[in-house]
Short mmCIF file of C-alpha atoms and ligand atoms in Angstrom, two decimals:
data_model
loop_
_atom_site.label_atom_id
_atom_site.label_comp_id
_atom_site.label_asym_id
_atom_site.label_seq_id
_atom_site.Cartn_x
_atom_site.Cartn_y
_atom_site.Cartn_z
CA MET A 218 6.94 -17.54 -9.48
CA ARG A 219 5.12 -20.18 -8.34
CA ILE A 220 2.53 -20.10 -6.40
CA ALA A 221 1.00 -23.69 -3.95
CA VAL A 222 -1.57 -23.60 -1.39
CA ARG A 223 -1.72 -26.40 1.01
CA PRO A 224 -4.52 -27.68 4.04
CA ILE A 225 -3.12 -26.72 7.65
CA ALA A 226 -2.00 -30.01 8.85
CA ALA A 227 -1.44 -31.22 12.15
CA GLY A 228 2.06 -30.47 13.56
CA ALA A 229 4.41 -27.15 12.26
CA PRO A 230 4.96 -26.25 7.86
CA ARG A 231 8.59 -26.45 7.73
CA VAL A 232 9.37 -23.65 4.86
CA PRO A 233 12.15 -21.80 4.96
CA ALA A 234 10.51 -18.82 5.86
CA LEU A 235 6.78 -18.27 7.68
CA TRP A 236 4.60 -14.97 7.22
CA ILE A 237 2.81 -14.56 10.00
CA GLY A 238 0.76 -10.79 10.16
CA MET A 239 -0.35 -9.57 13.26
CA ALA A 240 -2.37 -6.44 14.34
CA GLU A 241 -2.24 -4.47 17.04
CA GLY A 242 -4.09 -6.26 20.04
CA ASP A 243 -3.39 -9.87 18.62
CA THR A 244 -2.19 -12.16 21.65
CA LEU A 245 -1.15 -15.20 21.46
CA GLU A 246 -3.77 -16.70 21.39
CA SER A 247 -5.73 -14.58 19.00
CA LEU A 248 -2.93 -16.37 16.42
CA LYS A 249 -4.15 -20.04 16.72
CA LEU A 250 -0.85 -20.88 15.97
CA PRO A 251 0.38 -24.78 15.95
CA ALA A 252 2.28 -25.60 19.40
CA ALA A 253 5.66 -25.78 18.01
CA PHE A 254 5.18 -22.02 16.79
CA ARG A 255 4.27 -20.41 20.67
CA ARG A 256 8.02 -20.69 22.41
CA PRO A 257 9.15 -18.14 19.77
CA VAL A 258 6.55 -16.14 19.14
CA ARG A 259 5.26 -15.83 22.53
CA ALA A 260 9.13 -14.47 23.89
CA ALA A 261 9.34 -12.49 20.31
CA ILE A 262 5.98 -10.65 22.53
CA ALA A 263 7.36 -10.52 25.72
CA ALA A 264 10.40 -8.34 24.39
CA ARG A 265 8.05 -5.83 22.24
CA ASP A 266 9.64 -6.88 19.05
CA ILE A 267 6.87 -7.51 17.56
CA THR A 268 3.25 -5.70 18.71
CA GLY A 269 1.53 -5.51 15.79
CA LYS A 270 2.15 -2.09 14.85
CA LYS A 271 2.75 -0.68 10.76
CA ASN A 272 6.00 -1.91 9.80
CA GLN A 273 7.63 -3.98 12.23
CA LEU A 274 8.77 -6.95 11.20
CA ALA A 275 10.19 -9.82 14.08
CA VAL A 276 12.21 -12.60 12.59
CA VAL A 277 12.45 -15.46 15.08
CA TYR A 278 13.00 -19.18 15.22
CA ALA A 279 10.97 -22.15 15.43
CA ASP A 280 12.21 -26.00 14.88
CA SER A 281 10.59 -25.85 11.46
CA GLY A 282 12.04 -22.86 10.44
CA ARG A 283 11.83 -18.99 10.54
CA LEU A 284 8.43 -16.78 11.41
CA LEU A 285 8.59 -13.67 9.91
CA LEU A 286 6.02 -12.34 12.16
CA SER A 287 4.96 -8.63 10.87
CA GLY A 288 3.41 -5.89 12.24
CA LEU A 289 0.10 -5.03 10.31
CA GLY A 290 -1.35 -1.79 12.39
CA ALA A 291 -4.69 -1.55 13.92
CA ARG A 292 -7.15 -4.79 12.60
CA LYS A 293 -9.83 -2.33 11.59
CA GLU A 294 -8.02 -0.60 8.74
CA ILE A 295 -6.36 -3.60 7.46
CA ASN A 296 -6.90 -3.90 4.08
CA ALA A 297 -4.92 -5.24 0.74
CA ASP A 298 -2.65 -1.65 0.61
CA VAL A 299 -1.59 -2.64 3.84
CA LEU A 300 -0.94 -6.17 3.51
CA ARG A 301 0.78 -5.84 0.13
CA GLU A 302 3.09 -3.55 1.60
CA ALA A 303 3.59 -5.27 4.87
CA ALA A 304 4.77 -8.61 2.83
CA ALA A 305 6.98 -6.47 0.46
CA LEU A 306 8.93 -5.47 3.79
CA ALA A 307 8.68 -9.56 4.10
CA GLY A 308 9.44 -10.31 1.31
CA ARG A 309 12.81 -8.00 1.31
CA ARG A 310 13.45 -9.26 4.57
CA ALA A 311 12.69 -13.03 3.45
CA GLN A 312 14.86 -12.19 0.43
CA ALA A 313 17.74 -10.87 2.28
CA LEU A 314 18.34 -13.54 4.11
CA GLY A 315 18.46 -16.30 1.63
CA ALA A 316 14.95 -17.80 1.30
CA HIS A 317 13.55 -18.48 -2.16
CA GLU A 318 10.73 -19.83 -0.26
CA VAL A 319 8.30 -18.46 1.97
CA GLY A 320 4.70 -19.54 3.58
CA VAL A 321 2.46 -17.70 4.33
CA TRP A 322 0.11 -18.26 7.89
CA LEU A 323 -3.23 -17.12 5.62
CA PRO A 324 -5.30 -17.52 9.25
CA SER A 325 -2.83 -14.60 10.83
CA VAL A 326 -5.41 -12.48 8.37
CA SER A 327 -7.92 -14.41 6.70
CA PRO A 328 -11.27 -14.78 9.26
CA ARG A 329 -11.55 -11.46 9.41
CA LEU A 330 -10.79 -10.17 5.79
CA PRO A 331 -11.45 -11.06 2.39
CA LEU A 332 -9.16 -14.08 1.02
CA ALA A 333 -9.01 -13.98 -1.90
CA GLY A 334 -8.20 -9.89 -1.56
CA SER A 335 -6.10 -10.72 1.14
CA LEU A 336 -4.05 -13.43 -0.86
CA GLN A 337 -3.56 -11.48 -4.66
CA ALA A 338 -2.43 -8.74 -1.82
CA LEU A 339 0.05 -10.45 -0.43
CA ALA A 340 1.58 -13.00 -2.86
CA GLU A 341 1.69 -9.35 -4.82
CA GLY A 342 3.64 -8.00 -1.76
CA LEU A 343 5.84 -10.95 -1.20
CA SER A 344 6.95 -10.66 -4.56
CA HIS A 345 7.67 -7.63 -5.63
CA GLY A 346 9.55 -7.09 -1.97
CA GLY A 347 11.30 -10.65 -3.28
CA TYR A 348 12.71 -9.66 -6.54
CA ALA A 349 16.59 -9.74 -7.12
CA TYR A 350 18.63 -8.90 -10.33
CA THR A 351 20.85 -11.36 -10.64
CA ALA A 352 21.47 -11.54 -14.25
CA TYR A 353 24.86 -10.27 -14.29
CA ARG A 354 25.85 -11.89 -10.54
CA THR A 355 28.42 -14.00 -11.64
CA ARG A 356 30.19 -14.91 -7.91
CA ALA A 357 28.35 -17.41 -6.20
CA SER A 358 28.56 -15.97 -3.25
CA GLU A 359 27.38 -12.55 -3.37
CA LYS A 360 23.90 -13.42 -5.88
CA PRO A 361 21.33 -12.67 -4.24
CA ALA A 362 18.86 -14.91 -3.45
CA ASP A 363 14.94 -14.48 -5.24
CA LEU A 364 12.49 -15.37 -4.03
CA ASP A 365 10.19 -17.33 -6.21
CA SER A 366 8.08 -19.44 -4.71
CA LEU A 367 5.09 -19.40 -2.14
CA ILE A 368 3.22 -21.15 -0.41
CA PHE A 369 -0.24 -20.72 1.63
CA PHE A 370 -1.73 -22.39 4.44
CA ALA A 371 -5.05 -22.43 4.23
CA GLY A 372 -7.62 -23.41 6.70
CA LYS A 373 -10.38 -26.27 5.50
CA GLY A 374 -12.60 -24.01 3.76
CA GLU A 375 -10.35 -21.18 2.09
CA LEU A 376 -8.67 -24.41 0.36
CA ALA A 377 -10.54 -24.23 -2.20
CA GLU A 378 -10.52 -20.76 -3.11
CA ALA A 379 -7.35 -20.07 -2.44
CA LYS A 380 -6.63 -23.50 -5.16
CA SER A 381 -8.70 -21.60 -7.50
CA MET A 382 -6.63 -18.38 -7.65
CA ALA A 383 -3.13 -19.37 -7.64
CA ALA A 384 -2.30 -20.46 -11.11
CA SER A 385 -3.53 -16.72 -12.36
CA LEU A 386 -2.06 -14.84 -9.42
CA ALA A 387 1.64 -16.69 -10.35
CA ALA A 388 0.83 -15.47 -14.88
CA LEU A 389 0.00 -11.65 -12.95
CA LEU A 390 3.39 -11.74 -11.19
CA ASP A 391 5.53 -13.23 -13.87
CA GLY A 392 4.68 -10.70 -15.42
CA VAL A 393 5.13 -7.30 -13.36
CA ARG A 394 8.78 -9.89 -13.22
CA ALA A 395 9.44 -10.23 -16.20
CA ALA A 396 8.95 -5.99 -16.98
CA ARG A 397 11.41 -5.86 -14.21
CA GLU A 398 13.82 -7.76 -15.70
CA LEU A 399 13.53 -6.56 -19.01
CA ALA A 400 14.06 -2.48 -17.01
CA ASN A 401 16.60 -3.82 -14.87
CA ARG A 402 18.81 -5.09 -18.38
CA PRO A 403 21.58 -2.66 -18.80
CA GLY A 404 21.72 -1.27 -22.42
CA ASN A 405 24.20 -2.64 -24.31
CA ASP A 406 22.42 -6.11 -23.29
CA LEU A 407 18.94 -4.36 -23.62
CA THR A 408 19.39 -2.90 -27.45
CA PRO A 409 16.03 -2.23 -29.22
CA ARG A 410 16.95 -5.30 -31.34
CA ALA A 411 17.54 -7.33 -28.31
CA PHE A 412 14.10 -5.58 -27.40
CA ALA A 413 12.65 -7.19 -30.08
CA GLU A 414 13.76 -9.83 -29.59
CA SER A 415 12.95 -10.94 -26.64
CA ALA A 416 9.54 -9.83 -27.19
CA GLN A 417 9.41 -12.59 -30.19
CA VAL A 418 10.95 -15.42 -27.55
CA MET A 419 8.03 -14.29 -24.94
CA ALA A 420 5.43 -14.32 -27.82
CA ARG A 421 5.91 -17.82 -29.15
CA ALA A 422 5.88 -19.10 -25.39
CA ASN A 423 2.76 -17.66 -24.81
CA ALA A 424 0.66 -17.90 -28.55
CA LEU A 425 0.34 -13.75 -28.75
CA GLN A 426 0.94 -13.02 -32.51
CA CYS A 427 4.13 -10.80 -32.87
CA LYS A 428 4.85 -8.18 -35.79
CA VAL A 429 8.47 -6.48 -35.47
CA PHE A 430 8.64 -3.59 -38.17
CA GLY A 431 12.50 -2.23 -38.70
CA PRO A 432 13.94 0.73 -40.80
CA ARG A 433 12.49 -0.18 -44.11
CA GLU A 434 9.23 -0.94 -42.59
CA LEU A 435 9.19 1.88 -40.48
CA GLU A 436 9.72 4.13 -43.90
CA LYS A 437 7.50 3.22 -45.55
CA LEU A 438 4.60 3.84 -42.62
CA GLY A 439 6.42 7.28 -42.98
CA ALA A 440 7.08 6.75 -39.27
CA GLY A 441 9.58 9.77 -39.12
CA ALA A 442 9.03 11.10 -35.63
CA ILE A 443 11.37 7.19 -34.25
CA LEU A 444 13.32 7.60 -37.37
CA GLY A 445 14.98 10.83 -36.68
CA VAL A 446 15.31 9.83 -33.28
CA ALA A 447 17.25 6.34 -33.23
CA ARG A 448 19.75 8.51 -36.46
CA GLY A 449 22.66 9.46 -33.51
CA SER A 450 22.84 5.28 -32.70
CA THR A 451 24.56 2.57 -34.65
CA GLU A 452 21.03 1.07 -32.92
CA GLU A 453 18.25 0.38 -35.82
CA PRO A 454 15.32 1.16 -33.62
CA ARG A 455 12.38 -1.27 -34.00
CA MET A 456 8.43 -0.92 -33.31
CA ILE A 457 6.90 -3.77 -31.64
CA GLU A 458 3.13 -4.93 -31.82
CA LEU A 459 1.71 -8.05 -29.63
CA THR A 460 -1.54 -8.85 -30.27
CA TYR A 461 -3.95 -10.54 -27.72
CA ALA A 462 -7.34 -11.85 -29.99
CA PRO A 463 -9.28 -13.88 -27.97
CA LYS A 464 -11.64 -16.51 -28.12
CA GLY A 465 -14.77 -16.53 -29.46
CA ARG A 466 -16.61 -12.73 -28.79
CA SER A 467 -14.45 -9.45 -28.23
CA ARG A 468 -15.90 -6.93 -25.94
CA GLY A 469 -13.44 -4.38 -27.81
CA THR A 470 -10.11 -3.36 -28.40
CA LEU A 471 -7.46 -2.01 -25.87
CA VAL A 472 -3.89 -0.81 -27.07
CA PHE A 473 -1.01 -0.19 -24.98
CA VAL A 474 1.65 1.64 -25.90
CA GLY A 475 5.07 1.93 -23.97
CA LYS A 476 8.10 4.62 -24.64
CA GLY A 477 11.13 2.20 -25.19
CA ILE A 478 13.73 3.91 -25.02
CA THR A 479 16.42 1.81 -24.00
CA PHE A 480 19.25 4.67 -23.43
CA ASP A 481 18.59 8.01 -23.46
CA SER A 482 21.37 10.40 -23.59
CA GLY A 483 20.02 13.07 -24.41
CA GLY A 484 21.16 13.05 -27.33
CA ILE A 485 22.56 16.92 -29.23
CA SER A 486 21.20 18.38 -25.80
CA LEU A 487 23.43 16.38 -23.93
CA LYS A 488 22.31 15.42 -20.76
CA PRO A 489 25.10 16.64 -17.77
CA ALA A 490 27.22 13.17 -16.47
CA ASP A 491 25.52 12.90 -13.16
CA ASN A 492 23.16 10.05 -13.29
CA MET A 493 23.13 9.70 -16.84
CA ASP A 494 23.18 5.39 -15.93
CA ARG A 495 19.48 5.62 -15.13
CA MET A 496 18.85 6.65 -18.57
CA LYS A 497 18.96 3.03 -19.39
CA PHE A 498 15.24 2.89 -17.84
CA ASP A 499 14.13 4.93 -19.83
CA MET A 500 11.87 1.85 -21.69
CA CYS A 501 10.13 1.17 -18.38
CA GLY A 502 6.40 2.12 -20.09
CA ALA A 503 7.32 -0.39 -22.67
CA ALA A 504 8.78 -3.36 -20.23
CA ALA A 505 5.34 -2.34 -18.46
CA VAL A 506 3.40 -3.39 -21.69
CA VAL A 507 5.40 -6.45 -22.64
CA GLY A 508 5.66 -7.79 -19.22
CA ALA A 509 0.99 -6.72 -18.63
CA MET A 510 1.15 -8.59 -22.57
CA GLN A 511 2.46 -12.17 -21.23
CA ALA A 512 -0.28 -11.58 -17.60
CA ILE A 513 -2.62 -11.12 -20.74
CA ALA A 514 -1.91 -14.10 -22.99
CA GLN A 515 -2.48 -16.49 -19.82
CA LEU A 516 -5.52 -14.64 -18.37
CA LYS A 517 -7.47 -15.09 -21.70
CA PRO A 518 -9.29 -11.99 -21.23
CA GLN A 519 -12.27 -11.30 -23.38
CA VAL A 520 -11.31 -8.90 -25.17
CA LYS A 521 -8.51 -7.86 -28.00
CA VAL A 522 -5.46 -6.51 -26.76
CA VAL A 523 -2.31 -4.64 -28.62
CA GLY A 524 1.04 -4.06 -27.36
CA ILE A 525 3.15 -1.85 -29.16
CA VAL A 526 7.33 -0.81 -28.35
CA ALA A 527 8.83 2.15 -29.77
CA THR A 528 12.31 0.94 -29.12
CA CYS A 529 15.44 2.83 -30.53
CA GLU A 530 18.61 4.99 -28.83
CA ASN A 531 18.26 8.25 -28.08
CA MET A 532 22.21 9.07 -29.09
CA PRO A 533 23.96 11.89 -30.04
CA GLY A 534 26.26 10.72 -33.07
CA SER A 535 27.87 12.18 -35.98
CA LYS A 536 23.79 11.67 -38.14
CA ALA A 537 21.91 12.49 -34.59
CA TYR A 538 19.30 14.82 -35.55
CA LYS A 539 19.80 18.43 -34.28
CA PRO A 540 17.84 21.18 -32.62
CA GLY A 541 16.20 22.79 -35.13
CA ASP A 542 15.45 20.20 -37.90
CA VAL A 543 11.69 19.27 -38.71
CA LEU A 544 10.71 15.74 -38.59
CA LYS A 545 7.15 14.08 -40.01
CA ALA A 546 5.14 12.02 -37.81
CA MET A 547 3.28 9.00 -39.16
CA ASN A 548 0.29 11.01 -39.28
CA GLY A 549 1.83 13.95 -40.80
CA THR A 550 1.97 16.19 -38.53
CA THR A 551 5.19 18.11 -39.01
CA ILE A 552 7.52 18.33 -35.52
CA GLU A 553 10.32 21.01 -35.07
CA ILE A 554 13.10 19.89 -33.43
CA THR A 555 13.70 22.11 -30.31
CA ASN A 556 15.34 19.67 -27.61
CA THR A 557 16.37 16.31 -28.94
CA ASP A 558 16.67 14.95 -25.40
CA ALA A 559 12.57 15.09 -25.83
CA GLU A 560 12.51 12.04 -28.06
CA GLY A 561 9.90 9.77 -25.88
CA ARG A 562 6.98 11.88 -27.63
CA LEU A 563 8.34 11.90 -30.79
CA VAL A 564 8.77 8.02 -30.67
CA LEU A 565 5.27 7.61 -29.04
CA ALA A 566 4.16 10.35 -31.45
CA ASP A 567 4.67 7.71 -34.43
CA ALA A 568 3.03 5.23 -31.75
CA LEU A 569 0.30 6.55 -31.25
CA SER A 570 -0.54 7.57 -35.20
CA TYR A 571 -0.29 4.00 -35.95
CA ALA A 572 -2.99 2.65 -33.01
CA GLN A 573 -5.04 4.75 -35.10
CA LYS A 574 -5.26 2.05 -37.50
CA LEU A 575 -5.97 -1.15 -34.78
CA GLN A 576 -10.14 0.99 -35.02
CA PRO A 577 -9.22 1.04 -30.98
CA ASP A 578 -11.55 1.14 -28.58
CA ALA A 579 -9.06 3.51 -25.63
CA VAL A 580 -5.83 3.34 -25.89
CA VAL A 581 -3.09 4.00 -22.60
CA ASP A 582 0.41 5.06 -22.90
CA LEU A 583 2.89 4.57 -20.48
CA ALA A 584 6.16 6.36 -20.41
CA THR A 585 9.30 7.48 -18.83
CA LEU A 586 8.39 10.90 -20.10
CA THR A 587 9.42 13.77 -18.72
CA GLY A 588 11.83 14.34 -15.58
CA ALA A 589 8.40 17.36 -14.65
CA ILE A 590 6.54 14.93 -13.19
CA ILE A 591 9.06 13.83 -11.02
CA ILE A 592 9.12 17.27 -9.52
CA ALA A 593 5.54 18.34 -9.72
CA LEU A 594 4.71 14.58 -7.48
CA GLY A 595 7.26 13.26 -6.78
CA THR A 596 8.41 9.52 -6.66
CA PHE A 597 4.67 7.60 -5.02
CA THR A 598 2.84 8.40 -8.00
CA ALA A 599 2.58 8.47 -12.02
CA GLY A 600 1.07 11.61 -13.50
CA MET A 601 -2.69 10.21 -15.07
CA TYR A 602 -3.07 12.99 -18.03
CA ALA A 603 -6.81 11.61 -19.46
CA GLY A 604 -7.83 12.59 -23.03
CA ASP A 605 -11.34 10.88 -22.35
CA ASP A 606 -12.72 11.27 -18.67
CA LYS A 607 -14.34 7.70 -18.67
CA LEU A 608 -10.83 5.54 -19.44
CA GLY A 609 -9.65 8.51 -17.40
CA ALA A 610 -12.52 7.66 -14.37
CA ARG A 611 -11.57 3.27 -14.98
CA LEU A 612 -8.03 3.85 -15.04
CA MET A 613 -7.97 5.27 -12.04
CA ASP A 614 -10.48 2.54 -10.75
CA SER A 615 -7.38 0.08 -11.68
CA SER A 616 -5.39 2.43 -9.74
CA ARG A 617 -7.18 1.17 -6.23
CA ARG A 618 -7.81 -1.71 -6.73
CA THR A 619 -3.90 -2.33 -7.43
CA GLY A 620 -2.26 0.20 -5.29
CA GLU A 621 -0.29 1.56 -7.88
CA ARG A 622 -1.16 4.88 -7.21
CA MET A 623 -1.96 7.42 -10.05
CA TRP A 624 -3.16 11.23 -9.94
CA PRO A 625 -5.21 12.95 -12.68
CA MET A 626 -3.28 15.76 -14.07
CA PRO A 627 -4.97 18.42 -16.52
CA MET A 628 -5.28 18.86 -20.41
CA TRP A 629 -5.52 22.67 -21.11
CA GLU A 630 -5.85 23.96 -24.28
CA ASP A 631 -3.13 26.48 -23.02
CA TYR A 632 -0.66 23.69 -22.57
CA LEU A 633 -1.02 23.23 -26.10
CA ASP A 634 0.25 26.71 -26.94
CA LEU A 635 3.11 26.43 -25.51
CA MET A 636 4.14 23.12 -27.87
CA LYS A 637 3.24 26.21 -31.85
CA SER A 638 6.45 25.86 -33.56
CA ASP A 639 6.55 28.97 -35.71
CA VAL A 640 7.51 26.63 -38.74
CA ALA A 641 6.37 23.72 -38.20
CA ASP A 642 2.70 22.19 -37.08
CA LEU A 643 4.31 21.48 -33.43
CA LYS A 644 8.12 21.60 -31.67
CA ASN A 645 8.91 18.77 -28.94
CA ALA A 646 9.65 20.63 -26.19
CA ALA A 647 7.91 23.43 -24.85
CA GLY A 648 11.19 25.81 -24.37
CA VAL A 649 9.09 26.80 -20.71
CA ARG A 650 10.54 24.42 -17.86
CA GLU A 651 7.32 24.50 -15.85
CA GLY A 652 4.28 22.42 -16.22
CA GLY A 653 6.97 20.92 -18.86
CA ALA A 654 4.73 17.54 -17.93
CA CYS A 655 1.26 18.82 -18.68
CA SER A 656 2.88 20.52 -22.03
CA ALA A 657 4.34 17.52 -23.19
CA ALA A 658 0.80 15.22 -22.67
CA ALA A 659 -0.48 17.66 -24.68
CA PHE A 660 1.40 17.15 -27.39
CA LEU A 661 0.81 13.72 -27.59
CA LYS A 662 -3.43 14.42 -27.88
CA GLN A 663 -2.17 15.59 -30.94
CA PHE A 664 -1.80 12.10 -32.52
CA THR A 665 -4.50 10.65 -30.20
CA LYS A 666 -8.51 10.38 -32.60
CA TYR A 667 -9.82 7.82 -29.61
CA PRO A 668 -9.74 7.39 -26.44
CA TRP A 669 -6.68 7.68 -25.29
CA ALA A 670 -5.14 8.47 -21.22
CA HIS A 671 -0.70 8.91 -20.90
CA LEU A 672 0.83 7.91 -18.07
CA ASP A 673 4.45 9.63 -17.22
CA ILE A 674 5.40 6.97 -15.24
CA ALA A 675 9.15 8.65 -14.34
CA GLY A 676 8.86 8.86 -11.25
CA VAL A 677 7.71 5.16 -10.07
CA GLY A 678 9.11 3.13 -13.17
CA HIS A 679 12.60 2.64 -10.83
CA VAL A 680 13.70 3.66 -7.52
CA ASP A 681 17.10 4.81 -7.67
CA ARG A 682 16.79 4.64 -4.09
CA GLU A 683 16.41 1.73 -1.07
CA ARG A 684 13.05 1.69 -0.36
CA PRO A 685 11.34 -0.82 2.73
CA GLY A 686 9.76 -3.57 0.50
CA LEU A 687 11.36 -2.71 -2.83
CA ALA A 688 15.07 -3.43 -4.37
CA ARG A 689 16.48 -0.74 -6.46
CA GLY A 690 15.79 -0.63 -10.20
CA GLY A 691 13.03 -1.22 -12.24
CA THR A 692 9.24 -1.53 -10.27
CA GLY A 693 7.28 -3.22 -12.95
CA PHE A 694 5.04 -0.16 -12.43
CA GLY A 695 1.39 0.10 -14.09
CA VAL A 696 1.32 -3.68 -15.31
CA ARG A 697 -1.22 -4.82 -12.81
CA SER A 698 -3.04 -2.05 -13.20
CA LEU A 699 -2.84 -2.49 -17.28
CA VAL A 700 -3.94 -5.55 -16.58
CA ASP A 701 -7.20 -5.04 -13.73
CA LEU A 702 -8.45 -2.93 -16.91
CA ALA A 703 -8.42 -5.68 -19.76
CA MET A 704 -9.55 -7.77 -17.42
CA ARG A 705 -12.52 -5.55 -15.79
CA TRP A 706 -12.99 -4.37 -19.54
CA GLU A 707 -16.60 -4.62 -21.31
N1 LIG B 935 13.74 10.73 -20.27
C1 LIG B 935 13.70 11.61 -20.22
C2 LIG B 935 12.15 11.83 -18.60
C3 LIG B 935 12.83 11.92 -17.73
C4 LIG B 935 14.04 12.08 -16.62
C5 LIG B 935 12.94 10.36 -17.37
C6 LIG B 935 14.30 11.58 -15.46
C7 LIG B 935 13.35 9.57 -15.38
C8 LIG B 935 13.76 10.72 -15.22
C9 LIG B 935 13.11 12.90 -21.08
O1 LIG B 935 14.03 12.10 -22.37
C10 LIG B 935 13.30 13.95 -21.59
O2 LIG B 935 14.89 13.69 -21.35
N2 LIG B 935 12.23 14.64 -21.02
C11 LIG B 935 13.24 16.59 -20.80
C12 LIG B 935 12.16 17.09 -21.55
C13 LIG B 935 12.78 18.75 -21.76
C14 LIG B 935 13.62 18.31 -22.65
C15 LIG B 935 11.67 18.42 -22.32
C16 LIG B 935 12.72 16.58 -19.49
O3 LIG B 935 11.89 16.09 -18.63
O4 LIG B 935 14.09 17.65 -18.80
ZN1 LIG B 936 15.00 12.75 -23.41
ZN1 LIG B 937 13.60 10.27 -22.66
#
């Protein structure tokens, strides 16, 4: 993402599309627009194509190019979330219209709102809505545009502050986009091996350390859970460790862990055929971790951050693990398999055990872990399970700041009782559907001896239905909150 800031000069800026925010009650005069915009904007207002209501978007044409007139609702109620949503809607439309670049007329929002927060929310929204996954489009005429350049037009008093934000905002948004690119790659392209190669390429470009563990190294580590899941596939598993170490004093060590099942067929407990293609997205948690590490490498917080990705396929090959098998995780815990489709918690069991070696001050895992969290919360929020109240509160703060919605879920002992096995220390599936996301979280907790929180992102990691302001596919959910957590860590 390219982000530029330019001073407002005489005359109208020439851009393929220019975003102008309009609240209820705004008039042609109050918007302080260049003379060249007045005619088309006046016409749109007169026709009531735009009245300033939320979710309105009118596209009008000045001689200098398109204007995207974007409704913001009541002026008093505008906040970062409102701006982000309005910008996403506009970004999506600009993308649909083939615009690679959008300008933002900052004076339409800034005089009455804090500049930094508005600028960030607008950039996030435009980038989010304007994103398109184009890697597999071979026909030029059908290749969607990808909005990848933003120009903020700022008044004199705002120029310096806006300019100082541009590079770090671009780094953040590139991290989100990197996560979405990974999430959207088909399963035959993003195999566990390809995932590790992509992480290595990213690490090299961003001066991160990258270690990759293959089957032999995992064997040595005693990672019997991920090795068990991987047995049903001809693709080998990988565990990827990305390390960012700050220069100078470090405020501690954060570890982010991601579930990276590049395709979840369910294994021997095979899933039904309907929508099985969506299970290429079962690595959204891992994608968010890699995207966040990329942004963190560029933003350089004063804290050590380690990203761990546990990645493999879950397939029903002839060597596949079976219901009734017992696996042994890296921390020595034995697990009876009661359903091979509950594989995410198994690969996480090893990754969370591994995190212990890093002596972390906090660990956050992200996983498209259960269908049950979608039944509980729908597709608008992640479920947040806090093994540690303080870490949970910090994560909720990041959620509020970023607009990545999270909702606190319970971690009572009762859920753990559901995970007790007759033959091993634990079983991997409760056998009762009720509270399925909570019993999964209770299972994960058994592999953590440090402040830990778990985000079940099954409902938010990707969207299957077109939504205003959002392309179908991977959302990059979690990247911004992880980065926020790291940047504010103390
Ligand atoms: N990857 C799925 C969870 C999922 C479902 C993510 C729908 C996104 C959309 C996970 O591995 C799974 O299959 N979980 C089972 C667990 C059950 C067997 C205990 C589930 O949720 O049904
Ligand atoms: Zn599964
Ligand atoms: Zn899964």
